[in-house]
Amino acid sequence: MGDYTVFHHMPWTGTYSIYFFVIGISAALFFFSTLSWYREEFKPLRTSAFYASFVLLAVGGLLLIGDLSQPLRFFYILNPFHLNLGSPLAWGSLNLVLFGIVSIAYFLMMRRNDENSSRQLAVVGALLGLGLPLYTGFDLTVHQSRPVWNTPLMPVLFVALSLVSGAAVATFLAKGEAKLMGALRHIMLWTTGAIAAMLVSFLGTTLYGGSGQELTFILMTTGSLGLIFVGIGIVLGTAAPAAVLLAPFGKQKGGVMVAALLLLAGGMALRYAILIGGQIVQTYY
């Protein structure tokens, strides 16, 4: 019988979790650059957050192109005759390209000191940036047969992970500005609470969702994947930074930066565990 055992491979490799991570941070940093036009405390992030956002956008694009067996097929998304507009991937690809175009235009307007155009492009870019974590969440949630992925909360979770990871990176760009660090601390704290609530929901529905989901729960909470998901993602990357931010030390610059590092580690771990967790059961059948 062993001669007939088929080992199924995961179509979504761990590379995609890195893409989810960098593209989410890129979107959030652009959002913080946009906030600088409306909130005085975010002004120190206007250019630095944008530059970091654009670099991460380029990295994310290269990760996607590099993952293709034929990278030149990337240009198909620029051809409307090759688009399947019923697929979240098609809309996500268009969103990614448009976000890049608006980012370049935003940079040029800032270089020209055209504040009115920069402000308008910032708003457009922030809305397109919101679409990046949303579409990556939809990419997963449309797979209704896969445990963990098949929940309408997935896009919301990816937006929350994007915001908290972006805020964590922004703390290292804030140059110690007290008001800015305080604002970023509040964003990280409240968003971490929202992520924790969603994780509780995911764990509950996965544990009691049927045999396939129960097996997924076991695989995600034990062994090496359990170490990543529970140990790094939940304990070290969600509960620990929340505790740090709530403590008196968490109101100081050093405490905020420690929490930011933990949140970055947790954000990457959660994305990886969720991506792999939704596919791991199929490798046994």
C-alpha atoms as a printed R data frame, in Angstrom:
    type eleno elety resid chain resno       x      y       z
1   ATOM     1    CA   MET     A     1   0.000  0.000   0.000
2   ATOM     2    CA   GLY     A     2   2.886  2.318   0.670
3   ATOM     3    CA   ASP     A     3   3.712  2.264  -3.023
4   ATOM     4    CA   TYR     A     4   0.511  4.166  -3.723
5   ATOM     5    CA   THR     A     5   0.894  6.916  -1.119
6   ATOM     6    CA   VAL     A     6   0.543 10.360  -2.693
7   ATOM     7    CA   PHE     A     7   2.132 13.336  -0.964
8   ATOM     8    CA   HIS     A     8   0.316 16.535  -1.819
9   ATOM     9    CA   HIS     A     9   2.287 19.764  -1.924
10  ATOM    10    CA   MET     A    10   1.200 23.151  -0.632
11  ATOM    11    CA   PRO     A    11   0.482 25.489  -3.578
12  ATOM    12    CA   TRP     A    12   0.985 28.575  -1.397
13  ATOM    13    CA   THR     A    13   4.561 28.487  -0.145
14  ATOM    14    CA   GLY     A    14   6.004 30.366   2.801
15  ATOM    15    CA   THR     A    15   7.209 33.061   0.399
16  ATOM    16    CA   TYR     A    16   3.670 34.388   0.261
17  ATOM    17    CA   SER     A    17   3.666 35.011   4.002
18  ATOM    18    CA   ILE     A    18   6.705 37.255   3.534
19  ATOM    19    CA   TYR     A    19   4.825 39.036   0.761
20  ATOM    20    CA   PHE     A    20   1.795 39.482   3.032
21  ATOM    21    CA   PHE     A    21   4.127 40.873   5.701
22  ATOM    22    CA   VAL     A    22   5.992 43.448   3.603
23  ATOM    23    CA   ILE     A    23   3.009 44.581   1.545
24  ATOM    24    CA   GLY     A    24   0.940 45.103   4.681
25  ATOM    25    CA   ILE     A    25   3.659 47.243   6.248
26  ATOM    26    CA   SER     A    26   4.014 49.182   2.987
27  ATOM    27    CA   ALA     A    27   0.305 50.033   2.991
28  ATOM    28    CA   ALA     A    28   0.312 51.104   6.647
29  ATOM    29    CA   LEU     A    29   3.393 53.300   6.265
30  ATOM    30    CA   PHE     A    30   1.802 55.080   3.318
31  ATOM    31    CA   PHE     A    31  -1.252 55.630   5.522
32  ATOM    32    CA   PHE     A    32   0.933 57.230   8.195
33  ATOM    33    CA   SER     A    33   2.515 59.458   5.554
34  ATOM    34    CA   THR     A    34  -1.018 60.497   4.581
35  ATOM    35    CA   LEU     A    35  -1.902 61.219   8.207
36  ATOM    36    CA   SER     A    36   0.975 63.704   8.307
37  ATOM    37    CA   TRP     A    37  -1.113 66.087   6.174
38  ATOM    38    CA   TYR     A    38  -3.920 66.056   8.726
39  ATOM    39    CA   ARG     A    39  -2.305 65.309  12.103
40  ATOM    40    CA   GLU     A    40   0.631 67.449  13.198
41  ATOM    41    CA   GLU     A    41   2.221 64.725  15.346
42  ATOM    42    CA   PHE     A    42   2.626 62.475  12.282
43  ATOM    43    CA   LYS     A    43   4.509 65.108  10.265
44  ATOM    44    CA   PRO     A    44   7.975 63.606  11.030
45  ATOM    45    CA   LEU     A    45   6.833 60.452   9.195
46  ATOM    46    CA   ARG     A    46   5.793 62.168   5.968
47  ATOM    47    CA   THR     A    47   8.862 61.387   3.888
48  ATOM    48    CA   SER     A    48  10.548 58.609   5.856
49  ATOM    49    CA   ALA     A    49   7.372 56.492   6.034
50  ATOM    50    CA   PHE     A    50   6.751 57.011   2.332
51  ATOM    51    CA   TYR     A    51  10.291 55.987   1.344
52  ATOM    52    CA   ALA     A    52  10.072 52.858   3.484
53  ATOM    53    CA   SER     A    53   6.632 52.115   2.032
54  ATOM    54    CA   PHE     A    54   7.890 52.370  -1.536
55  ATOM    55    CA   VAL     A    55  10.922 50.160  -0.876
56  ATOM    56    CA   LEU     A    56   8.728 47.482   0.704
57  ATOM    57    CA   LEU     A    57   6.267 47.759  -2.191
58  ATOM    58    CA   ALA     A    58   9.120 47.049  -4.601
59  ATOM    59    CA   VAL     A    59  10.286 44.108  -2.476
60  ATOM    60    CA   GLY     A    60   6.757 42.690  -2.416
61  ATOM    61    CA   GLY     A    61   6.432 43.009  -6.180
62  ATOM    62    CA   LEU     A    62   9.745 41.245  -6.724
63  ATOM    63    CA   LEU     A    63   8.661 38.414  -4.400
64  ATOM    64    CA   LEU     A    64   5.503 37.885  -6.442
65  ATOM    65    CA   ILE     A    65   7.310 38.013  -9.776
66  ATOM    66    CA   GLY     A    66  10.064 35.727  -8.547
67  ATOM    67    CA   ASP     A    67   7.545 33.135  -7.393
68  ATOM    68    CA   LEU     A    68   6.116 32.770 -10.899
69  ATOM    69    CA   SER     A    69   7.455 29.832 -12.901
70  ATOM    70    CA   GLN     A    70   7.577 32.257 -15.831
71  ATOM    71    CA   PRO     A    71   8.177 35.745 -14.377
72  ATOM    72    CA   LEU     A    72   7.341 37.548 -17.617
73  ATOM    73    CA   ARG     A    73   3.733 36.496 -17.091
74  ATOM    74    CA   PHE     A    74   3.586 39.370 -14.639
75  ATOM    75    CA   PHE     A    75   2.900 41.608 -17.639
76  ATOM    76    CA   TYR     A    76  -0.360 39.738 -18.245
77  ATOM    77    CA   ILE     A    77  -1.951 41.776 -15.476
78  ATOM    78    CA   LEU     A    78  -1.382 44.873 -17.613
79  ATOM    79    CA   ASN     A    79  -3.400 43.301 -20.423
80  ATOM    80    CA   PRO     A    80  -7.175 43.537 -19.789
81  ATOM    81    CA   PHE     A    81  -7.798 40.548 -22.077
82  ATOM    82    CA   HIS     A    82  -5.912 38.289 -19.655
83  ATOM    83    CA   LEU     A    83  -7.741 39.427 -16.518
84  ATOM    84    CA   ASN     A    84 -10.323 37.315 -14.737
85  ATOM    85    CA   LEU     A    85 -12.299 40.039 -13.011
86  ATOM    86    CA   GLY     A    86 -14.120 37.428 -10.948
87  ATOM    87    CA   SER     A    87 -10.892 36.625  -9.094
88  ATOM    88    CA   PRO     A    88  -9.587 38.564  -6.059
89  ATOM    89    CA   LEU     A    89  -6.077 37.983  -7.444
90  ATOM    90    CA   ALA     A    90  -6.906 39.992 -10.564
91  ATOM    91    CA   TRP     A    91  -8.238 42.918  -8.557
92  ATOM    92    CA   GLY     A    92  -5.311 42.641  -6.168
93  ATOM    93    CA   SER     A    93  -2.837 42.792  -9.029
94  ATOM    94    CA   LEU     A    94  -4.543 45.875 -10.463
95  ATOM    95    CA   ASN     A    95  -4.601 47.455  -7.007
96  ATOM    96    CA   LEU     A    96  -0.887 46.747  -6.567
97  ATOM    97    CA   VAL     A    97   0.007 48.382  -9.890
98  ATOM    98    CA   LEU     A    98  -2.219 51.408  -9.248
99  ATOM    99    CA   PHE     A    99  -0.764 51.839  -5.761
100 ATOM   100    CA   GLY     A   100   2.722 51.873  -7.274
101 ATOM   101    CA   ILE     A   101   1.731 54.466  -9.883
102 ATOM   102    CA   VAL     A   102   0.100 56.727  -7.281
103 ATOM   103    CA   SER     A   103   3.149 56.331  -5.016
104 ATOM   104    CA   ILE     A   104   5.435 57.573  -7.788
105 ATOM   105    CA   ALA     A   105   3.114 60.510  -8.532
106 ATOM   106    CA   TYR     A   106   2.972 61.326  -4.804
107 ATOM   107    CA   PHE     A   107   6.759 61.360  -4.617
108 ATOM   108    CA   LEU     A   108   7.020 63.696  -7.625
109 ATOM   109    CA   MET     A   109   4.464 66.133  -6.199
110 ATOM   110    CA   MET     A   110   6.269 66.223  -2.857
111 ATOM   111    CA   ARG     A   111   9.553 66.913  -4.667
112 ATOM   112    CA   ARG     A   112   7.861 69.860  -6.397
113 ATOM   113    CA   ASN     A   113   6.486 71.100  -3.058
114 ATOM   114    CA   ASP     A   114   2.967 70.950  -4.503
115 ATOM   115    CA   GLU     A   115   1.121 70.500  -1.229
116 ATOM   116    CA   ASN     A   116  -2.387 70.471  -2.677
117 ATOM   117    CA   SER     A   117  -1.635 67.704  -5.200
118 ATOM   118    CA   SER     A   118   0.441 65.802  -2.642
119 ATOM   119    CA   ARG     A   119  -2.417 65.854  -0.162
120 ATOM   120    CA   GLN     A   120  -4.908 64.596  -2.760
121 ATOM   121    CA   LEU     A   121  -2.603 61.841  -3.985
122 ATOM   122    CA   ALA     A   122  -1.903 60.833  -0.394
123 ATOM   123    CA   VAL     A   123  -5.614 60.182   0.182
124 ATOM   124    CA   VAL     A   124  -5.939 58.196  -3.063
125 ATOM   125    CA   GLY     A   125  -2.813 56.202  -2.206
126 ATOM   126    CA   ALA     A   126  -4.046 55.481   1.324
127 ATOM   127    CA   LEU     A   127  -7.325 54.091  -0.048
128 ATOM   128    CA   LEU     A   128  -5.452 51.936  -2.560
129 ATOM   129    CA   GLY     A   129  -3.109 50.879   0.234
130 ATOM   130    CA   LEU     A   130  -6.089 49.721   2.284
131 ATOM   131    CA   GLY     A   131  -6.928 47.423  -0.610
132 ATOM   132    CA   LEU     A   132  -3.615 45.567  -0.300
133 ATOM   133    CA   PRO     A   133  -4.241 43.764   3.025
134 ATOM   134    CA   LEU     A   134  -7.931 43.489   2.144
135 ATOM   135    CA   TYR     A   135  -7.269 41.628  -1.084
136 ATOM   136    CA   THR     A   136  -4.679 39.322   0.481
137 ATOM   137    CA   GLY     A   137  -7.282 38.405   3.098
138 ATOM   138    CA   PHE     A   138  -9.898 37.820   0.397
139 ATOM   139    CA   ASP     A   139  -7.419 35.633  -1.489
140 ATOM   140    CA   LEU     A   140  -7.554 33.250   1.445
141 ATOM   141    CA   THR     A   141 -11.157 33.530   2.558
142 ATOM   142    CA   VAL     A   142 -12.591 32.597  -0.862
143 ATOM   143    CA   HIS     A   143 -11.168 29.079  -0.347
144 ATOM   144    CA   GLN     A   144 -14.189 27.858   1.564
145 ATOM   145    CA   SER     A   145 -12.946 24.278   1.827
146 ATOM   146    CA   ARG     A   146  -9.798 25.236   3.713
147 ATOM   147    CA   PRO     A   147  -9.867 25.379   7.525
148 ATOM   148    CA   VAL     A   148  -8.786 28.659   9.164
149 ATOM   149    CA   TRP     A   149  -9.048 30.553   5.858
150 ATOM   150    CA   ASN     A   150 -12.801 30.179   5.413
151 ATOM   151    CA   THR     A   151 -13.916 33.072   7.597
152 ATOM   152    CA   PRO     A   152 -15.161 36.559   6.650
153 ATOM   153    CA   LEU     A   153 -12.894 37.943   9.377
154 ATOM   154    CA   MET     A   154  -9.745 37.103   7.399
155 ATOM   155    CA   PRO     A   155  -9.594 40.413   5.433
156 ATOM   156    CA   VAL     A   156 -10.245 42.337   8.662
157 ATOM   157    CA   LEU     A   157  -7.458 40.440  10.428
158 ATOM   158    CA   PHE     A   158  -5.028 41.233   7.618
159 ATOM   159    CA   VAL     A   159  -5.901 44.933   7.802
160 ATOM   160    CA   ALA     A   160  -5.292 44.866  11.576
161 ATOM   161    CA   LEU     A   161  -1.986 43.013  11.128
162 ATOM   162    CA   SER     A   162  -0.985 45.553   8.482
163 ATOM   163    CA   LEU     A   163  -1.747 48.493  10.758
164 ATOM   164    CA   VAL     A   164   0.001 47.099  13.841
165 ATOM   165    CA   SER     A   165   3.096 46.000  11.876
166 ATOM   166    CA   GLY     A   166   3.273 49.359  10.116
167 ATOM   167    CA   ALA     A   167   2.963 51.210  13.416
168 ATOM   168    CA   ALA     A   168   5.747 49.040  14.818
169 ATOM   169    CA   VAL     A   169   8.070 49.980  11.948
170 ATOM   170    CA   ALA     A   170   7.033 53.629  12.261
171 ATOM   171    CA   THR     A   171   8.288 53.725  15.862
172 ATOM   172    CA   PHE     A   172  11.821 53.294  14.497
173 ATOM   173    CA   LEU     A   173  11.258 56.174  12.061
174 ATOM   174    CA   ALA     A   174   9.749 58.504  14.664
175 ATOM   175    CA   LYS     A   175  13.125 59.826  15.901
176 ATOM   176    CA   GLY     A   176  11.888 59.702  19.483
177 ATOM   177    CA   GLU     A   177   9.188 62.373  19.012
178 ATOM   178    CA   ALA     A   178   7.138 62.074  22.197
179 ATOM   179    CA   LYS     A   179   3.695 62.893  20.732
180 ATOM   180    CA   LEU     A   180   4.253 60.643  17.749
181 ATOM   181    CA   MET     A   181   5.485 57.769  19.883
182 ATOM   182    CA   GLY     A   182   2.428 58.172  22.101
183 ATOM   183    CA   ALA     A   183   0.078 58.076  19.101
184 ATOM   184    CA   LEU     A   184   1.809 54.989  17.677
185 ATOM   185    CA   ARG     A   185   1.652 53.303  21.097
186 ATOM   186    CA   HIS     A   186  -2.122 53.761  21.193
187 ATOM   187    CA   ILE     A   187  -2.495 52.401  17.665
188 ATOM   188    CA   MET     A   188  -0.406 49.337  18.504
189 ATOM   189    CA   LEU     A   189  -2.235 48.716  21.771
190 ATOM   190    CA   TRP     A   190  -5.789 48.938  20.429
191 ATOM   191    CA   THR     A   191  -5.013 47.056  17.235
192 ATOM   192    CA   THR     A   192  -3.288 44.292  19.191
193 ATOM   193    CA   GLY     A   193  -6.431 43.946  21.289
194 ATOM   194    CA   ALA     A   194  -8.531 43.610  18.137
195 ATOM   195    CA   ILE     A   195  -6.151 40.978  16.748
196 ATOM   196    CA   ALA     A   196  -6.313 39.022  20.011
197 ATOM   197    CA   ALA     A   197 -10.122 38.998  19.870
198 ATOM   198    CA   MET     A   198 -10.089 37.720  16.289
199 ATOM   199    CA   LEU     A   199  -7.553 35.020  17.140
200 ATOM   200    CA   VAL     A   200  -9.815 33.754  19.917
201 ATOM   201    CA   SER     A   201 -12.636 33.554  17.370
202 ATOM   202    CA   PHE     A   202 -10.445 31.686  14.869
203 ATOM   203    CA   LEU     A   203  -9.283 29.189  17.462
204 ATOM   204    CA   GLY     A   204 -12.811 28.524  18.681
205 ATOM   205    CA   THR     A   205 -14.361 28.022  15.249
206 ATOM   206    CA   THR     A   206 -11.429 25.849  14.141
207 ATOM   207    CA   LEU     A   207 -11.542 23.635  17.223
208 ATOM   208    CA   TYR     A   208 -15.286 22.994  16.949
209 ATOM   209    CA   GLY     A   209 -15.703 23.210  13.181
210 ATOM   210    CA   GLY     A   210 -15.589 19.547  12.144
211 ATOM   211    CA   SER     A   211 -12.984 16.822  11.767
212 ATOM   212    CA   GLY     A   212 -10.847 18.636   9.194
213 ATOM   213    CA   GLN     A   213 -10.789 21.830  11.214
214 ATOM   214    CA   GLU     A   214 -10.156 19.970  14.463
215 ATOM   215    CA   LEU     A   215  -7.132 18.294  12.875
216 ATOM   216    CA   THR     A   216  -5.947 21.675  11.648
217 ATOM   217    CA   PHE     A   217  -6.303 23.045  15.185
218 ATOM   218    CA   ILE     A   218  -4.154 20.213  16.545
219 ATOM   219    CA   LEU     A   219  -1.478 20.718  13.881
220 ATOM   220    CA   MET     A   220  -1.407 24.501  14.397
221 ATOM   221    CA   THR     A   221  -1.123 24.312  18.177
222 ATOM   222    CA   THR     A   222   1.443 21.520  18.509
223 ATOM   223    CA   GLY     A   223   4.866 20.727  17.067
224 ATOM   224    CA   SER     A   224   6.920 23.203  15.056
225 ATOM   225    CA   LEU     A   225   3.896 25.031  13.618
226 ATOM   226    CA   GLY     A   226   2.479 25.304  17.129
227 ATOM   227    CA   LEU     A   227   5.707 26.937  18.281
228 ATOM   228    CA   ILE     A   228   5.383 29.509  15.506
229 ATOM   229    CA   PHE     A   229   1.652 30.124  15.861
230 ATOM   230    CA   VAL     A   230   1.114 29.876  19.609
231 ATOM   231    CA   GLY     A   231   4.616 30.516  20.949
232 ATOM   232    CA   ILE     A   232   5.723 33.384  18.693
233 ATOM   233    CA   GLY     A   233   2.480 34.594  17.128
234 ATOM   234    CA   ILE     A   234   0.152 34.595  20.128
235 ATOM   235    CA   VAL     A   235   2.263 34.579  23.291
236 ATOM   236    CA   LEU     A   236   5.426 36.431  22.280
237 ATOM   237    CA   GLY     A   237   3.959 38.535  19.472
238 ATOM   238    CA   THR     A   238   0.501 39.445  20.782
239 ATOM   239    CA   ALA     A   239   0.097 38.912  24.544
240 ATOM   240    CA   ALA     A   240   3.626 40.000  25.532
241 ATOM   241    CA   PRO     A   241   3.661 43.336  23.630
242 ATOM   242    CA   ALA     A   242   0.175 44.141  24.938
243 ATOM   243    CA   ALA     A   243   1.437 43.569  28.477
244 ATOM   244    CA   VAL     A   244   4.506 45.732  27.802
245 ATOM   245    CA   LEU     A   245   2.424 48.583  26.367
246 ATOM   246    CA   LEU     A   246   0.039 48.486  29.346
247 ATOM   247    CA   ALA     A   247   2.894 48.595  31.865
248 ATOM   248    CA   PRO     A   248   4.503 51.898  32.957
249 ATOM   249    CA   PHE     A   249   7.631 50.886  31.003
250 ATOM   250    CA   GLY     A   250   5.487 50.686  27.869
251 ATOM   251    CA   LYS     A   251   4.831 54.427  28.007
252 ATOM   252    CA   GLN     A   252   8.543 55.149  27.590
253 ATOM   253    CA   LYS     A   253  10.412 55.183  24.291
254 ATOM   254    CA   GLY     A   254  12.324 52.001  25.107
255 ATOM   255    CA   GLY     A   255   9.180 50.122  26.085
256 ATOM   256    CA   VAL     A   256   7.348 51.128  22.901
257 ATOM   257    CA   MET     A   257  10.278 49.964  20.764
258 ATOM   258    CA   VAL     A   258  10.512 46.630  22.607
259 ATOM   259    CA   ALA     A   259   6.796 46.104  22.025
260 ATOM   260    CA   ALA     A   260   7.268 47.051  18.361
261 ATOM   261    CA   LEU     A   261   9.923 44.379  17.871
262 ATOM   262    CA   LEU     A   262   7.701 41.763  19.489
263 ATOM   263    CA   LEU     A   263   4.748 42.799  17.329
264 ATOM   264    CA   LEU     A   264   6.826 42.501  14.157
265 ATOM   265    CA   ALA     A   265   7.925 38.993  15.122
266 ATOM   266    CA   GLY     A   266   4.345 38.078  15.999
267 ATOM   267    CA   GLY     A   267   2.927 39.583  12.822
268 ATOM   268    CA   MET     A   268   5.241 37.552  10.622
269 ATOM   269    CA   ALA     A   269   4.616 34.374  12.630
270 ATOM   270    CA   LEU     A   270   0.832 34.742  12.470
271 ATOM   271    CA   ARG     A   271   0.827 35.294   8.724
272 ATOM   272    CA   TYR     A   272   3.034 32.266   8.169
273 ATOM   273    CA   ALA     A   273   1.037 29.999  10.499
274 ATOM   274    CA   ILE     A   274  -2.301 31.021   8.989
275 ATOM   275    CA   LEU     A   275  -1.019 30.535   5.445
276 ATOM   276    CA   ILE     A   276   0.468 27.097   6.145
277 ATOM   277    CA   GLY     A   277  -2.283 26.072   8.571
278 ATOM   278    CA   GLY     A   278  -4.959 26.362   5.906
279 ATOM   279    CA   GLN     A   279  -3.091 23.922   3.673
280 ATOM   280    CA   ILE     A   280  -1.462 21.486   6.058
281 ATOM   281    CA   VAL     A   281  -4.321 18.962   6.294
282 ATOM   282    CA   GLN     A   282  -4.259 18.291   2.543
283 ATOM   283    CA   THR     A   283  -0.695 17.018   2.789
284 ATOM   284    CA   TYR     A   284  -1.995 13.997   4.738
285 ATOM   285    CA   TYR     A   285  -4.531 12.844   2.139
